[in-house]
Coordinates of C-alpha atoms in Angstrom, one line a residue:
M260 CA 0.1 0.0 0.1
I261 CA 3.0 2.3 0.6
I262 CA 4.1 1.7 -3.0
T263 CA 0.4 2.0 -4.2
A264 CA 0.3 5.5 -2.7
L265 CA 3.8 6.4 -4.0
Y266 CA 2.8 5.5 -7.6
Q267 CA -0.4 7.5 -7.4
L268 CA 1.8 10.6 -6.6
K269 CA 4.9 10.0 -8.8
P270 CA 3.0 10.4 -12.1
A271 CA 1.2 13.6 -10.8
S272 CA 4.5 15.1 -9.4
R273 CA 6.4 14.5 -12.7
S274 CA 3.5 15.7 -15.0
L275 CA 3.0 18.8 -12.9
F276 CA 6.5 19.7 -12.8
I277 CA 6.9 19.4 -16.5
Q278 CA 3.7 21.4 -16.9
Y279 CA 5.0 24.5 -15.0
L280 CA 8.9 24.2 -15.5
G281 CA 9.6 21.8 -18.3
A282 CA 11.5 18.7 -18.4
E283 CA 14.9 20.5 -19.1
Q284 CA 14.8 21.7 -15.4
L285 CA 14.5 18.3 -13.9
P286 CA 18.3 18.1 -13.0
Y287 CA 18.0 21.1 -10.7
V288 CA 15.0 19.5 -8.8
W289 CA 17.0 16.2 -8.4
I290 CA 19.9 18.3 -6.9
G291 CA 17.4 20.1 -4.8
T292 CA 15.9 16.8 -3.6
A293 CA 19.3 15.3 -2.7
L294 CA 20.3 18.4 -0.6
T295 CA 17.0 18.6 1.0
M296 CA 17.2 14.9 2.1
A297 CA 20.8 15.3 3.2
A298 CA 19.6 18.2 5.5
L299 CA 16.6 16.3 7.0
I300 CA 18.3 13.0 7.5
G301 CA 20.2 14.0 10.8
W302 CA 16.9 15.4 12.2
Y303 CA 15.0 12.3 11.2
H304 CA 17.6 9.9 12.7
R305 CA 17.3 11.9 16.0
L306 CA 13.6 11.5 15.9
V307 CA 13.8 7.8 15.5
N308 CA 16.3 7.5 18.3
R309 CA 14.1 9.5 20.6
Y310 CA 10.7 7.9 20.0
A311 CA 9.4 4.4 19.3
R312 CA 9.6 3.3 15.7
V313 CA 5.8 2.6 15.5
N314 CA 5.1 6.1 17.0
V315 CA 7.3 7.7 14.3
V316 CA 5.3 5.8 11.7
F317 CA 2.0 7.1 13.1
G318 CA 3.3 10.7 13.2
S319 CA 4.8 10.5 9.7
C320 CA 1.5 9.1 8.2
L321 CA -0.6 11.9 9.8
A322 CA 2.0 14.6 8.6
F323 CA 2.0 13.2 5.1
C324 CA -1.7 13.1 4.9
A325 CA -2.1 16.7 6.1
T326 CA 0.5 18.0 3.7
L327 CA -1.1 16.2 0.7
V328 CA -4.3 18.0 1.6
L329 CA -2.4 21.2 1.8
F330 CA -0.8 20.7 -1.6
R331 CA -4.1 20.0 -3.1
W332 CA -5.4 23.3 -1.9
L333 CA -2.3 25.0 -3.2
F334 CA -2.9 23.4 -6.6
I335 CA -6.1 25.5 -6.9
Q336 CA -3.8 28.3 -7.9
P337 CA -0.6 26.6 -8.9
G338 CA 2.7 27.8 -10.0
P339 CA 6.4 26.8 -10.5
A340 CA 7.2 26.9 -6.7
V341 CA 4.4 24.7 -5.8
A342 CA 5.3 22.3 -8.4
V343 CA 9.0 22.1 -7.3
T344 CA 8.1 21.8 -3.6
F345 CA 5.7 19.0 -4.4
Y346 CA 8.1 17.0 -6.5
I347 CA 10.6 17.1 -3.6
F348 CA 7.9 16.2 -1.2
V349 CA 6.8 13.2 -3.1
D350 CA 10.5 11.8 -3.4
I351 CA 11.0 12.4 0.4
L352 CA 7.6 10.7 1.2
G353 CA 8.7 7.7 -0.7
V354 CA 12.2 7.3 0.9
V355 CA 10.8 7.9 4.4
L356 CA 7.7 5.5 4.3
V357 CA 9.8 2.8 2.7
E358 CA 12.7 3.2 5.0
Q359 CA 10.2 3.2 8.0
F360 CA 8.7 0.0 6.8
W361 CA 12.0 -1.8 6.5
S362 CA 13.3 -0.4 9.7
L363 CA 10.3 -1.7 11.5
T364 CA 10.4 -5.1 9.6
N365 CA 13.9 -5.6 10.4
S366 CA 13.3 -4.9 14.1
I367 CA 10.6 -7.5 14.5
Y368 CA 11.8 -10.4 12.4
S369 CA 14.7 -12.4 13.0
T370 CA 17.3 -13.2 10.2
R371 CA 15.8 -16.7 9.7
E372 CA 12.3 -15.2 9.4
G373 CA 13.5 -12.4 7.1
K374 CA 15.1 -14.9 4.8
S375 CA 11.7 -16.9 4.5
W376 CA 9.5 -13.9 4.1
Y377 CA 11.4 -10.9 2.5
G378 CA 11.1 -12.2 -1.0
F379 CA 7.3 -12.5 -0.8
I380 CA 7.1 -9.0 1.0
G381 CA 9.3 -7.4 -1.7
T382 CA 7.0 -8.9 -4.5
G383 CA 4.1 -7.2 -2.6
G384 CA 5.9 -4.0 -3.1
L385 CA 6.2 -4.6 -6.9
L386 CA 2.5 -5.4 -7.0
G387 CA 1.7 -2.1 -5.2
G388 CA 3.4 -0.3 -8.1
V389 CA 1.2 -2.1 -10.6
L390 CA -1.9 -1.3 -8.7
G391 CA -1.0 2.3 -7.8
G392 CA -0.1 3.3 -11.4
G393 CA -3.1 1.4 -12.9
A394 CA -5.4 2.9 -10.3
A395 CA -4.3 6.4 -11.1
A396 CA -4.6 5.9 -14.9
L397 CA -8.2 4.6 -14.6
I398 CA -9.2 7.2 -12.2
L399 CA -8.2 10.0 -14.6
K400 CA -9.8 8.2 -17.5
L401 CA -13.0 7.0 -16.0
T402 CA -13.9 9.8 -13.4
P403 CA -14.1 13.6 -13.5
L404 CA -11.1 13.8 -11.2
Q405 CA -8.0 15.5 -12.5
T406 CA -4.2 15.2 -11.8
P407 CA -4.2 17.3 -8.5
D408 CA -7.1 15.1 -7.1
L409 CA -4.6 12.2 -7.0
L410 CA -3.1 13.8 -4.0
L411 CA -6.4 13.2 -2.1
V412 CA -6.5 9.7 -3.3
A413 CA -3.0 8.9 -2.0
A414 CA -3.8 10.6 1.2
G415 CA -6.7 8.2 1.7
T416 CA -4.4 5.3 1.0
I417 CA -2.0 6.5 3.6
Q418 CA -4.8 6.9 6.1
V419 CA -5.6 3.2 5.5
I420 CA -1.9 2.4 6.2
L421 CA -2.0 4.3 9.3
G422 CA -5.3 2.5 10.5
L423 CA -3.6 -1.0 9.7
S424 CA -0.5 0.0 11.5
W425 CA -2.5 1.1 14.5
L426 CA -4.4 -2.1 14.6
M427 CA -1.2 -4.3 14.3
A428 CA 0.3 -2.4 17.0
R429 CA -2.8 -3.0 19.3
L430 CA -2.6 -6.7 18.5
G431 CA 0.9 -6.6 19.7
L432 CA 2.6 -7.6 16.4
Y433 CA 5.4 -4.9 16.7
G434 CA 7.5 -6.7 19.3
E435 CA 11.2 -5.9 18.6
I436 CA 13.8 -8.4 18.4
Q437 CA 17.4 -7.5 19.3
A438 CA 19.6 -8.6 16.4
K439 CA 23.0 -9.9 17.7
G440 CA 26.1 -8.2 16.2
R441 CA 24.2 -5.4 14.5
P442 CA 25.8 -2.0 15.1
T443 CA 23.7 0.8 16.5
R444 CA 25.8 3.5 14.8
F445 CA 27.0 3.7 11.1
E446 CA 30.4 5.4 11.6
G447 CA 33.3 4.6 9.4
G448 CA 31.2 3.4 6.5
W449 CA 33.6 4.8 3.9
K450 CA 36.6 3.5 5.9
A451 CA 35.1 0.0 5.9
I452 CA 34.7 0.1 2.1
R453 CA 38.1 1.6 1.4
S454 CA 39.8 -1.2 3.4
S455 CA 38.4 -3.9 1.1
R456 CA 38.8 -4.4 -2.6
Y457 CA 35.6 -6.5 -2.6
L458 CA 33.6 -3.8 -1.0
L459 CA 35.0 -1.1 -3.2
L460 CA 33.9 -3.1 -6.3
I461 CA 30.3 -3.6 -4.8
A462 CA 30.1 0.2 -4.1
A463 CA 31.4 1.1 -7.5
I464 CA 28.9 -1.3 -9.3
L465 CA 25.9 0.0 -7.2
L466 CA 26.9 3.7 -7.6
L467 CA 27.3 3.4 -11.5
A468 CA 23.7 2.2 -11.6
Q469 CA 22.7 5.3 -9.6
L470 CA 24.8 7.5 -11.9
V471 CA 23.0 6.4 -15.0
D472 CA 19.4 6.7 -13.5
P473 CA 19.0 10.5 -13.9
I474 CA 20.2 10.3 -17.5
V475 CA 17.7 7.6 -18.5
E476 CA 15.0 9.6 -16.5
Y477 CA 15.7 12.8 -18.2
Q478 CA 15.7 11.2 -21.6
F479 CA 12.4 9.5 -20.9
L480 CA 10.6 12.4 -19.5
K481 CA 11.8 14.8 -22.2
T482 CA 10.4 12.4 -24.7
V483 CA 7.0 12.1 -22.8
E484 CA 6.9 15.9 -22.7
A485 CA 7.2 16.1 -26.5
V486 CA 4.6 13.4 -27.2
Y487 CA 2.1 14.5 -24.5
P488 CA 2.2 18.3 -24.2
D489 CA -1.1 18.4 -22.2
L490 CA -1.4 17.7 -18.4
E491 CA -4.1 15.2 -18.2
P492 CA -3.1 12.9 -21.1
R493 CA 0.6 13.0 -19.8
T494 CA -0.4 12.1 -16.2
A495 CA -2.4 9.2 -17.5
Y496 CA 0.4 7.9 -19.7
L497 CA 2.9 8.1 -16.8
S498 CA 0.5 6.3 -14.5
A499 CA 0.0 3.5 -16.9
F500 CA 3.8 3.4 -17.6
F501 CA 4.5 2.9 -13.9
S502 CA 2.1 0.1 -13.7
V503 CA 3.6 -1.6 -16.7
L504 CA 7.1 -1.1 -15.1
G505 CA 5.9 -2.7 -11.9
G506 CA 4.4 -5.6 -13.8
V507 CA 7.8 -6.3 -15.7
S508 CA 9.6 -6.2 -12.4
I509 CA 7.2 -8.8 -10.9
A510 CA 7.5 -11.1 -14.0
V511 CA 11.4 -10.9 -14.0
N512 CA 11.4 -11.3 -10.1
L513 CA 9.3 -14.4 -10.3
A514 CA 10.1 -16.1 -13.5
L515 CA 13.7 -15.0 -14.7
T516 CA 15.7 -14.3 -11.4
P517 CA 15.4 -17.7 -9.9
L518 CA 16.3 -19.5 -13.1
V519 CA 19.3 -17.2 -13.9
H520 CA 20.6 -17.7 -10.3
R521 CA 20.1 -21.4 -10.3
F522 CA 21.6 -22.2 -13.7
F523 CA 24.0 -19.2 -14.3
G524 CA 24.8 -17.7 -10.9
V525 CA 24.9 -14.3 -9.2
I526 CA 27.4 -12.8 -11.5
T527 CA 25.3 -13.4 -14.7
G528 CA 22.3 -12.0 -12.7
L529 CA 24.4 -8.8 -12.1
L530 CA 25.3 -8.6 -15.9
V531 CA 21.6 -8.6 -17.0
Q532 CA 20.8 -5.0 -16.3
P533 CA 23.8 -3.3 -17.8
L534 CA 23.8 -5.4 -20.9
I535 CA 20.1 -4.8 -21.6
L536 CA 20.3 -1.2 -20.6
G537 CA 23.2 -0.5 -22.8
F538 CA 21.6 -2.0 -25.9
C539 CA 18.3 -0.1 -25.2
S540 CA 20.3 3.1 -24.8
L541 CA 21.9 2.5 -28.3
G542 CA 18.3 1.9 -29.6
F543 CA 17.1 5.2 -28.3
F544 CA 20.0 7.1 -29.9
F545 CA 19.3 5.6 -33.3
H546 CA 15.5 5.8 -32.8
P547 CA 14.6 8.5 -30.2
T548 CA 11.0 7.5 -30.0
L549 CA 8.8 7.1 -26.9
L550 CA 8.9 3.4 -27.4
F551 CA 12.7 3.2 -27.1
G552 CA 12.6 5.7 -24.3
A553 CA 10.1 3.6 -22.3
A554 CA 12.2 0.5 -23.0
T555 CA 15.3 2.2 -21.8
K556 CA 13.5 3.3 -18.7
I557 CA 12.1 -0.1 -18.0
S558 CA 15.5 -1.8 -18.5
D559 CA 16.8 0.6 -16.0
R560 CA 14.3 0.7 -13.2
G561 CA 12.4 -2.5 -13.9
L562 CA 15.5 -4.7 -13.8
S563 CA 17.0 -2.5 -11.0
Y564 CA 13.9 -3.4 -8.8
S565 CA 14.0 -7.1 -9.6
I566 CA 17.0 -9.3 -10.8
N567 CA 19.6 -6.6 -10.0
R568 CA 18.4 -6.0 -6.4
A569 CA 18.3 -9.7 -5.7
S570 CA 21.8 -10.3 -7.2
K571 CA 23.5 -7.3 -5.4
E572 CA 21.9 -8.5 -2.0
L573 CA 23.6 -11.9 -2.6
L574 CA 27.0 -10.3 -3.1
Y575 CA 26.8 -9.2 0.6
I576 CA 26.2 -12.7 2.1
P577 CA 29.8 -13.8 2.3
I578 CA 30.8 -10.7 4.0
D579 CA 31.0 -10.2 7.8
S580 CA 27.7 -8.7 9.1
L581 CA 29.3 -5.7 10.8
L582 CA 31.0 -4.8 7.4
I583 CA 27.6 -5.2 5.6
Y584 CA 25.9 -2.8 7.8
Q585 CA 28.7 -0.2 7.7
A586 CA 29.0 -0.5 3.9
K587 CA 25.3 -0.4 3.2
A588 CA 24.8 2.6 5.5
W589 CA 27.4 4.6 3.5
I590 CA 26.1 3.5 0.1
D591 CA 22.5 4.0 0.8
M592 CA 22.6 7.2 2.9
F593 CA 25.3 9.0 1.2
G594 CA 26.6 7.4 -2.0
Y595 CA 23.3 7.0 -3.8
R596 CA 22.5 10.8 -3.3
L597 CA 26.0 11.9 -4.3
F598 CA 26.1 10.0 -7.5
K599 CA 22.5 11.2 -8.5
I600 CA 23.8 14.7 -8.1
F601 CA 26.8 13.8 -10.3
G602 CA 24.3 12.4 -12.8
A603 CA 22.3 15.7 -12.8
F604 CA 25.4 17.8 -13.2
V605 CA 26.5 15.7 -16.2
I606 CA 23.1 16.4 -17.8
L607 CA 23.3 20.2 -17.1
A608 CA 26.8 20.5 -18.2
F609 CA 26.2 18.8 -21.6
T610 CA 22.8 20.3 -22.4
Q611 CA 23.0 23.8 -20.9
W612 CA 26.2 25.0 -19.4
L613 CA 29.0 24.2 -21.9
P614 CA 29.5 26.2 -25.1
F615 CA 28.3 23.1 -27.1
S616 CA 25.4 21.0 -26.2
L617 CA 24.3 17.5 -26.8
S618 CA 20.8 16.5 -27.9
V619 CA 18.7 14.3 -25.7
P620 CA 19.5 11.1 -27.8
Q621 CA 23.1 12.0 -27.8
L622 CA 23.2 11.5 -24.0
S623 CA 22.7 7.8 -24.7
W624 CA 26.5 7.7 -25.2
F625 CA 27.0 8.4 -21.6
T626 CA 24.7 5.7 -20.6
F627 CA 26.3 3.3 -23.0
G628 CA 29.9 4.1 -21.6
I629 CA 28.7 3.8 -17.9
C630 CA 27.2 0.3 -18.9
L631 CA 30.5 -0.8 -20.3
L632 CA 32.4 0.2 -17.2
W633 CA 29.6 -1.4 -15.2
V634 CA 30.1 -4.7 -17.0
L635 CA 34.0 -4.6 -16.5
L636 CA 33.6 -4.1 -12.8
I637 CA 31.3 -7.0 -12.5
L638 CA 33.7 -9.3 -14.4
F639 CA 36.5 -8.0 -12.0
I640 CA 34.4 -8.9 -8.9
R641 CA 33.7 -12.4 -10.1
R642 CA 37.0 -13.9 -8.9
D643 CA 36.6 -12.2 -5.4
Y644 CA 33.0 -13.3 -5.1
T645 CA 34.0 -16.9 -6.0
N646 CA 36.9 -17.0 -3.5
L647 CA 34.6 -15.6 -0.7
E648 CA 31.8 -18.0 -1.5
K649 CA 34.2 -21.0 -1.2
K650 CA 35.2 -19.9 2.3
A651 CA 31.6 -19.1 3.3
P652 CA 29.4 -21.2 1.1
I653 CA 25.7 -20.3 0.7
P654 CA 23.3 -22.8 2.4
R655 CA 21.0 -24.5 0.0
N656 CA 18.0 -23.6 2.0
R657 CA 18.5 -19.8 1.9
G658 CA 16.5 -19.3 -1.3
L659 CA 17.5 -17.0 -4.2
W660 CA 14.9 -14.2 -4.5

């Protein structure tokens, strides 16, 4: 339901931003989002340390619902400032609610229970993307509601989440389990990565994926803007697209990922995304149509949410648990945001700032080059992973989601 609400808001935020500022301004709002989250993350962590996790969830849901109602009122007389603020708000909402969900889940499940349930739970999130995008598209097509009204629909969805969370708390389902060996502070994350060639390669692979994301997103939304200049058809298309993207992720997660891991291994699973993304980016360069733009976007996010996510998590299994938490903390909390800013600066430099400029299709050469480097790093990490796997073999009953 969290992802359902998010995918009701993402099409609206993207479409409204394009309406009032244009897709060429997207890199600026991505930088603004990263800086805003960096400013808020310290305050948010103090909040989590001070109050019970479930109470933070309740407060966040109430605050998000109230803010969505406020934004709906502001969109009666919208403008660029409202569109920018709403875009940043939606991205923060997605990060906070998803982080809260997994934080709460990790605190109430043991490691063995998590291995049994997390694949199923993750597929539920992908299903939420299908339902959220599909519901938004149908609402705009079959009812008199318009794009800003999706904010109230999402607020209602979050209220249901709040009600279910309250009920589960009353039933005593949020009893926390103290995990052994889990660090309470994430200091020295970069130091832990720097001291290990294997962790350095993991970080580089994951951050390259984050670097290419804004370039693909920019190309896709610029193409959508050109094909759908009007607000309502554009929002409906984006809603349907996010639903299809979620469907592709589910299909890959359930059908392709287990087969690849079983018969070809984790390294092959890691190679799927950069290889397909590289070929799709070349296709968009030679044929810059919405079809190839959508295919490139799906090969980026659809595979990232499915086979690539499962494969990268398996890379961590042979590592000491303390190093895992330290490395993941640095990558997730700092590295991802930093590299997304780098990607935004690449777009701005080569489309607006330099004396010469590249066209939207020509940006595909950056994507293709990054994918080549991405593949090379995966091939480099293969030997390290094989050696670590021999020292700490993966039990057969762990499952390969």
